[in-house]
Amino acid sequence: MDLPQRLVDGYGAFLDERLPLELDRYRKLAAAGQRPESMIIGCCDSRVSPEVIFDAHPGELFVVRNVANLVPPYAPSGFTHGVSAALEFAVQILEVKHVIVMGHSHCGGVRAFLAHRARPDPGDFIDNWMDLLAPAAKALEAAGHPLRADDPTALEQASVVMTLANLMTFPWIESRVQAGALRLLGAYFDVATGRLSAYDHTSRTFIPVAAPVHAGSAG
Ligand SMILES: [Zn+2]
């Protein structure tokens, strides 16, 4: 059992510093089960950890991470659907109140999508997965925004909006949203600055989130 030393050291820090503060919470969660109010759909990217960005405690966030924070449209079949299974569990069993799709800057998945159009030998999995982005790319181009490999921000943000639309293809999500029991929200994290924006459905833009405590330093 040779875990990388960095991880062993990190676990030691967890035991020394965080676990004493969280142990009571862990015990209660173990006894009563988890009841998170928010589900986050985020990217696998090592720089975009939802628990870090939202300073979350154990039991607070139900997190699914995949390449480029995507959700395939509702399509029940005999195939194995990891994202849809997590959604079903979070929405139908845990009854989360919010599903937040969090995109981010410098996304390798989005860059792969922009690059693969010119690549003759697609990989085994990534290019096929990233084809989920095609509707967002088409919508951008139709709106007069040509795709640029050197500036993926528009597509990174459009993919969040598209994923929110894909979520509404799940009948048990759509019915809860219509009933006011579930909210679908979009967010975008800038890796270089640590700033978070939230999608505004009215203006259809991402607006910086001003956290109350740190609003003064967010300008
Ligand atoms: Zn990413």
Tab-separated table of C-alpha atoms in Angstrom, residues 84-173:
chain	number	residue	atom	x	y	z
A	84	SER	CA	-27.628	10.216	-15.033
A	85	ALA	CA	-27.416	7.692	-12.182
A	86	ALA	CA	-25.868	10.327	-9.908
A	87	LEU	CA	-28.584	12.799	-10.928
A	88	GLU	CA	-31.306	10.276	-10.216
A	89	PHE	CA	-29.869	9.596	-6.776
A	90	ALA	CA	-29.376	13.256	-5.894
A	91	VAL	CA	-32.727	14.494	-7.213
A	92	GLN	CA	-35.058	11.574	-6.549
A	93	ILE	CA	-33.573	10.056	-3.374
A	94	LEU	CA	-31.675	12.863	-1.656
A	95	GLU	CA	-34.064	15.529	-2.976
A	96	VAL	CA	-31.428	18.231	-3.393
A	97	LYS	CA	-32.797	21.745	-3.776
A	98	HIS	CA	-30.198	23.048	-6.209
A	99	VAL	CA	-28.240	21.566	-9.083
A	100	ILE	CA	-25.328	23.802	-9.974
A	101	VAL	CA	-23.370	23.326	-13.186
A	102	MET	CA	-19.938	24.865	-12.709
A	103	GLY	CA	-17.772	25.500	-15.743
A	104	HIS	CA	-14.333	27.028	-15.614
A	105	SER	CA	-11.625	28.832	-17.546
A	106	HIS	CA	-8.677	27.006	-19.129
A	107	CYS	CA	-10.811	23.855	-19.518
A	108	GLY	CA	-8.790	21.111	-21.206
A	109	GLY	CA	-11.964	19.337	-22.331
A	110	VAL	CA	-13.273	22.395	-24.157
A	111	ARG	CA	-9.867	22.943	-25.700
A	112	ALA	CA	-9.866	19.313	-26.837
A	113	PHE	CA	-13.210	19.891	-28.548
A	114	LEU	CA	-11.891	22.978	-30.327
A	115	ALA	CA	-8.723	21.153	-31.358
A	116	HIS	CA	-10.174	17.818	-32.394
A	117	ARG	CA	-11.932	19.212	-35.429
A	118	ALA	CA	-8.506	19.435	-37.032
A	119	ARG	CA	-7.148	16.240	-35.537
A	120	PRO	CA	-7.044	13.135	-37.750
A	121	ASP	CA	-6.807	10.547	-34.944
A	122	PRO	CA	-9.415	10.993	-32.222
A	123	GLY	CA	-8.739	9.362	-28.865
A	124	ASP	CA	-10.684	6.430	-27.501
A	125	PHE	CA	-13.036	8.420	-25.300
A	126	ILE	CA	-12.464	12.153	-24.939
A	127	ASP	CA	-13.459	13.288	-28.412
A	128	ASN	CA	-16.651	11.243	-28.339
A	129	TRP	CA	-17.556	12.644	-24.915
A	130	MET	CA	-16.731	16.181	-25.988
A	131	ASP	CA	-19.071	15.870	-28.957
A	132	LEU	CA	-21.753	16.614	-26.377
A	133	LEU	CA	-20.542	20.191	-26.787
A	134	ALA	CA	-21.503	20.340	-30.452
A	135	PRO	CA	-24.967	21.897	-29.871
A	136	ALA	CA	-23.419	24.673	-27.749
A	137	ALA	CA	-20.801	25.312	-30.422
A	138	LYS	CA	-23.452	25.429	-33.156
A	139	ALA	CA	-25.588	27.835	-31.130
A	140	LEU	CA	-22.622	30.149	-30.634
A	141	GLU	CA	-21.764	30.164	-34.310
A	142	ALA	CA	-25.391	30.726	-35.252
A	143	ALA	CA	-25.399	33.739	-32.934
A	144	GLY	CA	-22.440	35.207	-34.778
A	145	HIS	CA	-19.657	34.100	-32.435
A	146	PRO	CA	-17.090	32.161	-34.435
A	147	LEU	CA	-15.281	29.561	-32.348
A	148	ARG	CA	-11.686	30.369	-31.556
A	149	ALA	CA	-9.251	27.798	-30.209
A	150	ASP	CA	-7.231	30.547	-28.535
A	151	ASP	CA	-10.255	31.966	-26.722
A	152	PRO	CA	-12.479	29.190	-25.415
A	153	THR	CA	-14.281	31.324	-22.807
A	154	ALA	CA	-17.465	31.751	-24.837
A	155	LEU	CA	-17.731	28.011	-25.426
A	156	GLU	CA	-16.884	27.181	-21.802
A	157	GLN	CA	-19.773	29.390	-20.722
A	158	ALA	CA	-22.131	28.264	-23.496
A	159	SER	CA	-21.549	24.677	-22.442
A	160	VAL	CA	-22.850	25.506	-18.957
A	161	VAL	CA	-26.031	26.958	-20.472
A	162	MET	CA	-26.405	23.924	-22.742
A	163	THR	CA	-25.957	21.562	-19.806
A	164	LEU	CA	-28.681	23.404	-17.896
A	165	ALA	CA	-30.950	22.790	-20.898
A	166	ASN	CA	-29.931	19.120	-21.006
A	167	LEU	CA	-30.896	18.784	-17.345
A	168	MET	CA	-34.424	19.891	-18.234
A	169	THR	CA	-34.760	16.871	-20.578
A	170	PHE	CA	-34.941	14.645	-17.470
A	171	PRO	CA	-38.689	14.415	-16.733
A	172	TRP	CA	-38.251	14.183	-12.944
A	173	ILE	CA	-36.010	17.263	-13.014
